[in-house]
Coordinates of C-alpha atoms in Angstrom, one line a residue:
X219 CA 69.3 142.3 160.7
X220 CA 70.9 139.9 163.6
X221 CA 68.3 137.4 163.2
X222 CA 68.9 137.4 159.5
X223 CA 72.2 137.1 159.9
X224 CA 72.0 134.1 162.5
X225 CA 69.6 132.6 160.2
X226 CA 71.1 133.2 156.5
X227 CA 70.5 129.9 154.4
X228 CA 72.3 130.1 150.9
X229 CA 69.7 127.0 150.1
X230 CA 67.0 129.8 149.8
X231 CA 68.6 131.0 146.4
X232 CA 68.5 127.4 144.6
X233 CA 65.2 127.9 142.9
X234 CA 65.9 131.5 141.7
X235 CA 69.0 130.0 140.5
X236 CA 67.2 127.1 139.0
X237 CA 64.7 129.4 137.0
X238 CA 67.3 131.8 135.7
X239 CA 68.9 128.7 134.3
X240 CA 65.9 127.4 132.8
X241 CA 65.2 130.6 131.6
X242 CA 68.7 130.7 129.8
X243 CA 69.0 127.2 128.0
X244 CA 65.6 125.9 128.1
X245 CA 66.3 123.0 130.2
X246 CA 65.6 122.2 133.9
X247 CA 68.8 122.6 136.5
X248 CA 68.0 121.1 139.8
X249 CA 70.4 121.4 142.9
X250 CA 69.3 118.7 145.3
X251 CA 72.1 119.3 148.1
X252 CA 73.5 122.6 149.7
X253 CA 74.2 125.7 148.3
X254 CA 76.8 127.4 149.7
X255 CA 78.7 130.6 149.1
X256 CA 82.3 132.0 150.3
X257 CA 81.9 135.8 149.2
X258 CA 85.0 137.6 148.3
X259 CA 86.5 139.8 145.2
X260 CA 86.5 136.0 144.0
X261 CA 83.4 134.1 145.3
X262 CA 83.3 130.6 145.7
X263 CA 79.5 128.6 144.9
X264 CA 79.5 125.2 146.0
X265 CA 76.3 123.2 145.1
X266 CA 75.9 119.3 145.6
X267 CA 73.7 116.6 144.1
X268 CA 73.2 118.5 140.6
X269 CA 70.8 117.3 137.8
X270 CA 70.8 119.3 134.5
X271 CA 68.0 117.9 132.1
X272 CA 68.7 116.6 128.7
X273 CA 66.9 117.8 125.4
X274 CA 63.0 117.1 124.7
X275 CA 64.1 114.3 121.9
X276 CA 66.6 112.4 124.0
X277 CA 65.4 109.1 125.8
X278 CA 67.9 109.5 128.8
X279 CA 66.6 112.8 130.7
X280 CA 69.8 113.3 132.1
X281 CA 72.3 115.0 130.6
X282 CA 74.7 116.0 133.1
X283 CA 75.2 115.4 136.9
X284 CA 77.3 115.8 139.3
X285 CA 78.3 114.9 143.1
X286 CA 79.7 118.6 144.0
X287 CA 80.1 121.6 141.6
X288 CA 82.5 124.0 142.9
X289 CA 82.9 127.3 141.0
X290 CA 84.9 131.0 141.3
X291 CA 83.2 133.9 140.0
X292 CA 84.4 137.5 140.1
X293 CA 82.3 139.9 141.0
X294 CA 83.5 143.0 140.1
X295 CA 83.1 142.1 136.3
X296 CA 79.7 140.7 137.2
X297 CA 78.4 144.1 138.2
X298 CA 79.5 145.0 134.3
X299 CA 77.6 142.0 132.7
X300 CA 80.5 140.0 132.6
X301 CA 80.6 136.7 133.4
X302 CA 84.3 135.6 134.2
X303 CA 84.6 132.0 136.0
X304 CA 88.6 131.6 137.2
X305 CA 87.8 127.6 138.2
X306 CA 85.3 125.2 138.0
X307 CA 85.7 121.9 140.0
X308 CA 83.6 119.3 139.3
X309 CA 83.2 116.2 141.9
X310 CA 82.1 112.5 139.8
X311 CA 80.5 114.4 137.2
X312 CA 78.3 112.3 134.4
X313 CA 78.3 113.7 131.1
X314 CA 76.1 112.8 128.4
X315 CA 76.7 114.1 124.7
X316 CA 74.7 112.5 121.7
X317 CA 73.6 113.4 118.2
X318 CA 70.2 114.6 117.2
X319 CA 68.4 111.7 115.2
X320 CA 67.0 114.0 112.6
X321 CA 70.9 115.4 112.1
X322 CA 70.4 118.7 113.4
X323 CA 73.1 118.9 115.9
X324 CA 73.4 117.2 119.2
X325 CA 72.0 117.7 122.8
X326 CA 74.6 120.4 123.6
X327 CA 72.7 122.8 121.4
X328 CA 70.8 125.1 123.3
X329 CA 68.5 127.6 123.0
X330 CA 70.6 130.8 124.5
X331 CA 68.2 133.5 123.5
X332 CA 69.4 136.7 121.9
X333 CA 72.7 136.1 122.8
X334 CA 73.5 139.7 123.5
X335 CA 76.8 140.7 125.6
X336 CA 79.9 139.2 126.2
X337 CA 80.6 135.0 126.5
X338 CA 81.0 133.3 129.8
X339 CA 84.6 132.8 130.4
X340 CA 85.6 129.9 132.2
X341 CA 89.9 129.8 132.9
X342 CA 90.3 126.4 134.4
X343 CA 88.4 123.0 135.0
X344 CA 89.0 120.5 137.0
X345 CA 87.5 117.1 136.9
X346 CA 87.6 114.2 139.5
X347 CA 86.5 110.9 138.9
X348 CA 84.5 111.9 135.9
X349 CA 82.4 109.9 133.3
X350 CA 81.8 110.9 129.6
X351 CA 79.4 109.2 127.1
X352 CA 78.8 109.9 123.6
X353 CA 76.2 108.1 121.4
X354 CA 75.2 108.6 117.7
X355 CA 72.6 106.2 117.1
X356 CA 72.8 106.3 113.3
X357 CA 76.3 105.5 112.6
X358 CA 75.9 102.6 115.5
X359 CA 78.8 104.8 117.5
X360 CA 78.7 104.6 121.2
X361 CA 82.1 106.3 123.3
X362 CA 82.3 105.5 127.5
X363 CA 85.2 106.9 129.2
X364 CA 86.2 108.1 132.4
X365 CA 88.0 111.2 132.9
X366 CA 90.4 112.6 135.7
X367 CA 92.2 116.3 135.2
X368 CA 95.7 116.1 135.1
X369 CA 98.0 118.9 136.4
X370 CA 99.5 121.2 133.9
X371 CA 103.5 121.1 134.1
X372 CA 104.8 123.5 136.5
X373 CA 105.6 126.9 135.8
X374 CA 102.9 126.8 133.0
X375 CA 100.0 128.8 132.9
X376 CA 98.0 125.9 130.9
X377 CA 94.4 124.5 131.6
X378 CA 94.4 121.0 133.1
X379 CA 94.4 118.4 130.3
X380 CA 92.4 115.5 130.9
X381 CA 93.4 112.0 131.0
X382 CA 90.9 109.3 129.3
X383 CA 90.2 105.6 129.6
X384 CA 87.1 103.5 128.5
X385 CA 85.6 101.8 125.5
X386 CA 82.3 102.1 123.1
X387 CA 81.6 101.1 119.7
X388 CA 82.7 102.7 116.6
X389 CA 80.4 101.5 113.3
X390 CA 78.6 98.9 115.7
X391 CA 82.2 97.5 116.3
X392 CA 83.8 97.4 120.0
X393 CA 86.7 99.3 121.0
X394 CA 89.0 100.9 123.6
X395 CA 90.6 104.2 123.9
X396 CA 92.7 105.7 126.2
X397 CA 94.8 108.8 126.4
X398 CA 95.2 112.3 127.2
X399 CA 93.1 115.3 125.6
X400 CA 93.1 118.6 126.3
X401 CA 90.9 120.7 128.8
X402 CA 87.4 120.4 128.0
X403 CA 87.1 124.3 127.9
X404 CA 88.6 124.1 124.6
X405 CA 85.6 122.1 123.2
X406 CA 83.5 125.8 123.8
X407 CA 85.3 127.5 120.5
X408 CA 84.0 125.0 117.6
X409 CA 86.4 127.0 115.3
X410 CA 89.6 126.7 117.5
X411 CA 91.9 123.0 117.4
X412 CA 91.2 120.5 120.1
X413 CA 94.6 119.0 120.9
X414 CA 94.7 115.1 122.0
X415 CA 96.8 112.3 122.1
X416 CA 94.7 109.4 122.1
X417 CA 95.2 105.2 121.6
X418 CA 92.1 103.0 120.5
X419 CA 92.0 99.2 119.9
X420 CA 89.5 97.6 118.2
X421 CA 90.1 93.8 118.0
X422 CA 93.8 93.6 116.7
X423 CA 93.6 97.0 115.0
X424 CA 95.2 99.9 116.9
X425 CA 95.2 103.4 116.1
X426 CA 97.3 105.9 117.6
X427 CA 96.2 109.8 117.1
X428 CA 97.8 112.9 117.9
X429 CA 97.9 116.2 116.9
X430 CA 94.5 118.4 116.5
X431 CA 90.7 118.4 115.5
X432 CA 88.1 121.0 114.9
X433 CA 84.7 120.7 116.5
X434 CA 85.2 116.9 117.4
X435 CA 82.1 116.0 118.1
X436 CA 81.1 116.8 114.2
X437 CA 84.5 115.1 113.0
X438 CA 84.7 118.1 110.9
X439 CA 88.4 119.1 110.7
X440 CA 91.1 116.8 111.3
X441 CA 95.3 117.2 111.7
X442 CA 96.7 114.3 113.2
X443 CA 99.5 112.3 113.0
X444 CA 97.6 108.9 112.7
X445 CA 99.5 105.4 113.2
X446 CA 97.6 102.2 111.9
X447 CA 98.7 98.8 112.7
X448 CA 96.8 95.6 112.3
X449 CA 96.7 92.0 111.7
X450 CA 94.5 92.1 108.5
X451 CA 94.0 95.3 106.4
X452 CA 90.7 93.5 105.6
X453 CA 89.5 94.2 108.9
X454 CA 88.9 98.0 108.4
X455 CA 85.8 97.6 106.4
X456 CA 83.5 96.8 109.6
X457 CA 85.3 99.7 111.1
X458 CA 85.5 102.7 108.1
X459 CA 84.0 101.0 105.2
X460 CA 87.3 100.6 103.2
X461 CA 87.2 97.4 101.1
X462 CA 90.6 96.0 101.1
X463 CA 92.2 92.6 100.1
X464 CA 93.2 90.2 103.1
X465 CA 96.8 91.2 104.0
X466 CA 99.3 90.0 106.9
X467 CA 100.2 92.4 109.6
X468 CA 100.6 95.7 109.0
X469 CA 101.9 98.9 110.6
X470 CA 101.5 102.6 109.1
X471 CA 102.0 105.8 110.0
X472 CA 101.2 109.3 108.3
X473 CA 99.3 112.5 108.3
X474 CA 95.4 112.5 108.6
X475 CA 93.4 115.7 107.7
X476 CA 89.7 116.6 106.7
X477 CA 88.3 118.5 103.9
X478 CA 85.0 119.0 104.0
X479 CA 83.7 115.1 102.8
X480 CA 87.4 113.8 101.9
X481 CA 89.7 112.3 104.8
X482 CA 93.5 112.1 103.4
X483 CA 96.0 110.2 104.8
X484 CA 98.8 111.7 103.2
X485 CA 102.8 111.1 103.1
X486 CA 102.5 107.5 105.1
X487 CA 105.1 105.2 105.6
X488 CA 105.0 101.6 106.9
X489 CA 105.1 98.1 106.5
X490 CA 102.9 95.1 105.2
X491 CA 104.1 91.6 105.6
X492 CA 107.9 92.2 104.7
X493 CA 107.1 94.9 102.0
X494 CA 107.9 98.4 102.8
X495 CA 104.7 100.9 101.7
X496 CA 104.3 104.5 101.5
X497 CA 102.2 107.2 99.7
X498 CA 99.1 108.6 100.2
X499 CA 95.0 107.9 100.0
X500 CA 92.1 110.0 100.2
X501 CA 88.7 108.9 101.2
X502 CA 85.8 110.6 99.7
X503 CA 82.1 110.2 101.6
X504 CA 79.0 111.7 100.7
X505 CA 78.4 110.3 97.2
X506 CA 76.6 107.4 95.6
X507 CA 79.4 105.1 97.1
X508 CA 82.6 106.4 99.0
X509 CA 85.5 106.9 96.7
X510 CA 89.2 105.7 97.5
X511 CA 91.9 107.3 95.3
X512 CA 95.4 106.4 96.3
X513 CA 99.1 106.6 94.9
X514 CA 101.3 103.8 96.1
X515 CA 104.8 102.7 96.5
X516 CA 107.4 100.0 97.1
X517 CA 110.6 100.2 97.5
X518 CA 111.1 96.4 98.1
X519 CA 107.6 94.2 97.9
X520 CA 107.6 90.7 98.7
X521 CA 105.1 89.5 96.3
X522 CA 103.7 87.0 98.3
X523 CA 102.2 89.9 100.3
X524 CA 99.7 90.8 97.4
X525 CA 98.6 86.9 97.9
X526 CA 95.1 88.3 99.2
X527 CA 94.3 90.0 95.7
X528 CA 93.6 86.6 94.6
X529 CA 92.1 85.1 97.7
X530 CA 95.0 83.5 98.8
X531 CA 97.0 83.1 101.7
X532 CA 100.3 85.0 102.5
X533 CA 103.1 83.5 104.1
X534 CA 103.9 83.2 107.9
X535 CA 106.8 85.9 108.5
X536 CA 108.3 87.6 111.2
X537 CA 107.2 88.2 114.8
X538 CA 103.7 88.9 114.0
X539 CA 101.2 86.2 113.7
X540 CA 98.7 86.1 110.9
X541 CA 95.4 86.5 111.2
X542 CA 93.9 83.1 112.2
X543 CA 91.2 82.7 109.7
X544 CA 93.5 83.0 106.8
X545 CA 95.7 80.3 108.6
X546 CA 92.7 78.1 108.6
X547 CA 91.5 78.6 105.3
X548 CA 95.4 77.8 103.7
X549 CA 94.9 74.8 105.9
X550 CA 91.8 73.5 104.3
X551 CA 92.8 74.5 100.8
X552 CA 95.8 72.1 101.5
X553 CA 93.9 69.6 102.9
X554 CA 92.1 69.3 99.8
X555 CA 95.2 68.8 97.8
X556 CA 94.4 72.2 96.1
X557 CA 96.9 75.3 95.2
X558 CA 94.5 77.7 93.3
X559 CA 92.5 80.2 95.8
X560 CA 88.9 79.0 95.8
X561 CA 88.0 82.0 98.5
X562 CA 85.0 83.6 96.8
X563 CA 85.2 87.5 96.6
X564 CA 82.9 89.2 98.5
X565 CA 80.1 90.9 96.0
X566 CA 79.1 93.2 98.7
X567 CA 82.3 94.8 99.0
X568 CA 83.1 94.9 95.4
X569 CA 79.9 97.2 94.8
X570 CA 80.1 99.1 98.6
X571 CA 82.8 101.7 97.0
X572 CA 84.8 103.3 94.0
X573 CA 88.7 103.1 93.5
X574 CA 91.6 104.4 91.8
X575 CA 94.6 102.8 93.0
X576 CA 98.2 102.7 91.4
X577 CA 101.1 100.9 92.8
X578 CA 104.8 101.0 91.8
X579 CA 107.0 98.4 93.3
X580 CA 110.5 99.3 92.4
X581 CA 111.8 95.7 93.5
X582 CA 110.0 92.3 93.9
X583 CA 111.1 89.5 96.4
X584 CA 109.8 86.6 94.9
X585 CA 112.6 83.7 95.6
X586 CA 111.1 81.2 93.2
X587 CA 110.3 83.9 90.6
X588 CA 112.5 86.0 88.7
X589 CA 110.3 89.5 88.9
X590 CA 111.9 92.4 88.8
X591 CA 109.4 95.2 89.5
X592 CA 105.9 96.0 89.0
X593 CA 102.9 98.8 88.0
X594 CA 99.7 98.3 88.6
X595 CA 96.8 100.8 88.4
X596 CA 93.1 99.4 89.6
X597 CA 90.0 101.4 88.9
X598 CA 86.3 99.9 90.4
X599 CA 83.0 101.6 89.7
X600 CA 80.1 100.1 90.8
X601 CA 81.0 96.5 90.9
X602 CA 83.2 96.9 87.7
X603 CA 87.0 96.2 88.6
X604 CA 89.7 96.6 86.1
X605 CA 93.7 96.2 86.3
X606 CA 95.3 98.4 83.5
X607 CA 97.8 98.3 83.4
X608 CA 99.3 95.4 85.5
X609 CA 102.8 95.0 84.3
X610 CA 105.6 92.9 85.8
X611 CA 109.4 93.6 85.0
X612 CA 110.6 90.1 84.5
X613 CA 114.3 88.4 83.8
X614 CA 115.3 91.5 81.6
X615 CA 111.8 91.5 79.7
X616 CA 108.1 91.8 80.8
X617 CA 104.6 90.7 81.2
X618 CA 101.7 93.4 79.9
X619 CA 98.7 92.5 81.3
X620 CA 95.0 93.7 81.9
X621 CA 92.7 92.6 84.2
X622 CA 88.7 93.0 84.0
X623 CA 86.3 91.5 86.7
X624 CA 82.6 92.4 86.0
X625 CA 81.0 92.3 89.8
X626 CA 77.8 94.0 88.9
X627 CA 75.9 90.5 88.4
X628 CA 75.8 87.4 91.0
X629 CA 79.0 85.8 89.0
X630 CA 81.6 87.4 88.1
X631 CA 82.8 87.6 84.5
X632 CA 86.8 87.9 84.3
X633 CA 89.1 88.9 81.4
X634 CA 92.7 88.3 81.0
X635 CA 95.1 89.5 78.3
X636 CA 99.0 89.4 79.0
X637 CA 101.4 89.4 76.5
X638 CA 105.1 88.2 77.7
X639 CA 108.1 89.9 75.9
X640 CA 111.9 89.6 75.7
X641 CA 112.1 87.4 78.7
X642 CA 115.8 85.8 79.3
X643 CA 115.5 82.1 79.7
X644 CA 118.8 82.2 81.8
X645 CA 117.2 84.6 84.4
X646 CA 114.3 82.3 85.0
X647 CA 116.2 80.2 86.8
X648 CA 118.5 82.5 88.9
X649 CA 119.9 80.1 91.7
X650 CA 120.5 77.2 89.2
X651 CA 124.3 77.1 88.0
X652 CA 123.2 74.8 85.0
X653 CA 120.4 77.6 83.9
X654 CA 122.6 80.3 84.4
X655 CA 123.8 78.7 81.0
X656 CA 120.9 78.9 79.2
X657 CA 120.3 81.8 76.9
X658 CA 117.5 82.8 74.9
X659 CA 114.2 85.1 74.4
X660 CA 111.0 84.1 75.4
X661 CA 108.0 85.7 74.1
X662 CA 104.1 84.8 74.5
X663 CA 100.7 85.8 74.5
X664 CA 97.4 84.8 77.2
X665 CA 94.1 85.3 76.5
X666 CA 91.2 83.9 79.1
X667 CA 87.7 84.7 79.8
X668 CA 86.4 83.0 82.7
X669 CA 83.1 83.0 85.2
X670 CA 83.1 82.4 88.6
X671 CA 83.5 84.3 92.1
X672 CA 86.5 82.6 93.1
X673 CA 89.9 82.5 90.8
X674 CA 89.4 78.9 91.2
X675 CA 86.2 79.3 89.7
X676 CA 87.3 81.7 87.0
X677 CA 90.2 79.3 85.7
X678 CA 87.9 76.5 86.2
X679 CA 85.5 77.7 83.6
X680 CA 87.9 79.7 81.6
X681 CA 88.1 79.6 77.4
X682 CA 91.0 81.1 75.3
X683 CA 93.9 80.8 74.2
X684 CA 97.7 80.2 76.0
X685 CA 100.5 80.3 73.6
X686 CA 104.5 81.1 74.8
X687 CA 107.7 80.3 73.0
X688 CA 111.5 81.0 72.8
X689 CA 113.8 81.6 69.6
X690 CA 117.3 81.1 69.1
X691 CA 119.6 80.8 71.9
X692 CA 121.5 78.0 73.8
X693 CA 121.0 75.6 76.9
X694 CA 123.0 73.3 79.0
X695 CA 123.4 69.9 77.0
X696 CA 122.8 68.2 80.3
X697 CA 119.8 69.5 80.8
X698 CA 118.7 68.1 77.3
X699 CA 120.1 65.1 77.7
X700 CA 118.3 64.6 81.5
X701 CA 115.1 65.0 79.4
X702 CA 115.9 62.5 77.1
X703 CA 117.4 60.5 79.7
X704 CA 120.8 59.6 77.7
X705 CA 122.3 57.9 80.5
X706 CA 125.6 57.8 78.5
X707 CA 125.6 61.3 77.6
X708 CA 124.7 62.4 81.3
X709 CA 127.4 60.3 82.8
X710 CA 129.5 62.2 80.1
X711 CA 128.8 65.6 81.1
X712 CA 128.8 64.5 84.7
X713 CA 132.4 63.4 85.1
X714 CA 133.4 66.0 82.4
X715 CA 132.8 69.6 81.5
X716 CA 129.1 70.4 80.7
X717 CA 128.5 72.6 77.5
X718 CA 126.0 74.6 76.0
X719 CA 124.0 73.6 72.3
X720 CA 122.3 75.8 70.1
X721 CA 118.2 76.0 70.9
X722 CA 116.5 76.2 67.2
X723 CA 113.3 77.1 68.9
X724 CA 110.7 76.0 71.9
X725 CA 106.9 76.5 71.6
X726 CA 103.8 75.4 73.7
X727 CA 100.3 76.5 72.1
X728 CA 97.3 75.8 74.0
X729 CA 93.9 75.9 73.5
X730 CA 91.4 76.4 76.6
X731 CA 87.8 75.0 76.7
X732 CA 85.8 75.2 79.9
X733 CA 89.2 75.2 82.1
X734 CA 90.7 72.4 80.2
X735 CA 94.1 73.3 78.4
X736 CA 94.5 71.1 75.3
X737 CA 97.9 71.4 73.8
X738 CA 97.5 72.3 69.9
X739 CA 101.8 72.1 69.1
X740 CA 104.6 71.5 71.7
X741 CA 107.9 71.3 71.1
X742 CA 112.0 71.7 72.0
X743 CA 114.2 72.1 69.2
X744 CA 117.9 72.0 69.5
X745 CA 120.8 70.7 67.1
X746 CA 121.2 67.4 69.5
X747 CA 117.3 66.9 70.7
X748 CA 114.0 67.5 69.3
X749 CA 111.3 67.5 71.9
X750 CA 107.5 66.8 70.9
X751 CA 104.7 66.9 73.2
X752 CA 101.1 66.3 73.8
X753 CA 98.7 66.3 76.4
X754 CA 96.4 68.4 78.9
X755 CA 96.2 70.6 81.9
X756 CA 92.7 70.4 83.7
X757 CA 92.9 74.2 85.6
X758 CA 89.7 73.0 87.2
X759 CA 90.5 69.9 88.5
X760 CA 94.4 71.0 89.0
X761 CA 95.5 67.8 87.2
X762 CA 98.9 67.3 84.7
X763 CA 98.6 65.0 81.9
X764 CA 101.5 65.8 79.4
X765 CA 103.7 63.4 77.6
X766 CA 107.1 64.4 76.1
X767 CA 109.0 62.4 73.7
X768 CA 112.5 63.1 73.0
X769 CA 114.0 62.1 70.0
X770 CA 118.3 62.5 70.5
X771 CA 120.0 63.6 66.9
X772 CA 122.8 61.8 68.1
X773 CA 123.8 57.8 67.9
X774 CA 124.4 57.5 71.9
X775 CA 124.2 53.9 72.8
X776 CA 122.4 54.2 75.6
X777 CA 119.7 56.7 74.5
X778 CA 116.6 55.2 75.7
X779 CA 114.3 57.6 73.8
X780 CA 111.6 56.7 76.3
X781 CA 108.3 59.6 76.5
X782 CA 108.5 61.4 79.6
X783 CA 105.2 61.7 81.4
X784 CA 104.3 64.9 83.6
X785 CA 101.2 64.1 85.7
X786 CA 99.9 64.0 89.3
X787 CA 98.1 67.7 90.6
X788 CA 99.5 71.2 91.1
X789 CA 100.3 70.4 94.6
X790 CA 102.1 67.2 94.0
X791 CA 103.3 67.0 90.2
X792 CA 105.2 63.4 89.0
X793 CA 107.7 63.3 86.4
X794 CA 108.5 59.7 84.8
X795 CA 109.7 58.0 82.1
X796 CA 107.0 55.6 80.9
X797 CA 109.1 52.5 80.5
X798 CA 106.2 50.2 79.0
X799 CA 107.3 52.1 75.8
X800 CA 110.8 52.0 76.0
X801 CA 112.3 51.3 72.3
X802 CA 109.7 52.3 70.6
X803 CA 109.7 54.9 67.8
X804 CA 106.5 56.5 68.8
X805 CA 104.1 57.3 65.8
X806 CA 103.7 60.9 66.5
X807 CA 107.5 61.2 66.2
X808 CA 107.8 59.0 62.8
X809 CA 105.5 61.0 61.9
X810 CA 106.4 64.3 61.8
X811 CA 108.6 65.1 58.8
X812 CA 108.9 69.1 60.1
X813 CA 107.5 71.0 63.0
X814 CA 106.5 74.8 63.3
X815 CA 105.0 77.2 66.1
X816 CA 101.8 79.0 65.6
X817 CA 101.9 82.1 63.0
X818 CA 101.0 84.3 65.6
X819 CA 103.3 83.4 68.2
X820 CA 106.2 83.6 65.6
X821 CA 106.0 87.0 65.5
X822 CA 107.2 87.3 69.2
X823 CA 110.0 85.1 68.8
X824 CA 113.6 86.0 68.0
X825 CA 114.7 83.3 65.3
X826 CA 117.7 84.9 64.1
X827 CA 119.3 84.1 60.7
X828 CA 121.6 81.6 59.6
X829 CA 121.1 78.3 58.0
X830 CA 120.0 76.3 61.1
X831 CA 117.4 78.8 62.2
X832 CA 114.6 77.3 60.8
X833 CA 112.2 76.7 63.7
X834 CA 111.7 72.6 63.5
X835 CA 112.7 72.0 60.3
X836 CA 113.4 68.9 58.7
X837 CA 112.7 65.9 61.7
X838 CA 116.2 64.1 61.9
X839 CA 116.0 60.5 62.3

């Protein structure tokens, strides 16, 4: 007995322990260093250089390893078949968790026999300089983080939390991760919420998740406060598969939950560019295509922030810089002397998911446009996109429109129908003192159909009709005389008092063929001046070629009566009198006995009554 005590070596038990673990888990445990035991009511067991084998299907043969394992065991419960471990301490542990390629669980699933008896209880885990790897090859996801235990707050019985820092790949995209999570022991119960506070970054996209989730490695149930920010919402597509347009920098924060195959982002608020944005969204996976459903509200929407929907670039405002790719795109467009965006839509994205999104903007910020509010309902199904409606409140009136984009073929087929009703003429120039004296209601209709994979291509191939007009109203005489280049009258009103003169009507009717708008009727009729016009606007080349012939009805001695030519490009338009025709009456003007708007346009105009209500009427020579 004395010799047994003298030569006692706990290493004699290494092999029996290894056989027990193998019998319980079906995996090989190797204790490559010493095994030591300090006996007591709470016995401490220490083992060095441990290695635990991985599942048979895994490429890496080691699932877990540690330089040292130190665990405490309560002896008396052990005698009754209950395993209670007050504490486990690990020095430089390494743990690999990976999903099974056949979709059946992961390497953390063990064959534990019949499962009789109480489960093992572990109260406290301490990790010193650990490493955790998670691999899901099917989703191209890899996580590699360092783990260090942090002591709980003084006076509490809470288990030590884990500080996390590392990186990896999510859906093939590199990211970094840091934060704090609950003790890994909480992962034993897959039905119990696991608490965490993590920050992740993938390029310029940043996420902050704080809250709880159930069965985190299976991404089953979430209840997180989730903040998301970045340079461009379009960057989310390779990360989570949500196809969104290009945007300015954004920052959102809301509640992220998961219900089966549907992720919910509820009650979120934040900003996209200079616009506030809030609402709720749901993203459902598992079907033929992912499905995005959202109900969005903006109290103040900067119209420029929507430029990405048509392939454009929003203005660079605020402290956060724009996506450099958007800046380069805009610079290239400007270098070509173009205005209409020519960035192609990505057909793969339009076909990759379905969507049902509503957006209501209570107020629109558009300094150069008198837009008051907006309502839009977007539906996307298998590459067929519909905006129905796409409505704007404009200067006291409205524009009601629908857009249909069929991207199911290699070339997108697009149709636009829009009606303009009761738009105040004066409201079109809210910052111009002279235009504030303008009164009248504008109406019209747009019907266009075109093909092409960019807005520029669609307009450059468009066919259809555009008609807009105004009925009875008033306008500043100075504006009319300037258009007529009536020097004497203009000087008189510049040094005297401007006045308003009645407008009988104004209208522009264009036929559109292969992207070229050709005028069919163009006139502006007041009691002082009749302006008639002719010409074309090339939407493909972005050029202007219009001639306006003002015919003053008074006898001003200095009236030049020269045509006004509108030319140049959309980016650099020009307005100049045609001095070569100075003093000529013009065959078009002389031949006119009367003018009238198209019959279809008449229904949209408020002509009023009275002796001079006839739109156009007899031409005053």
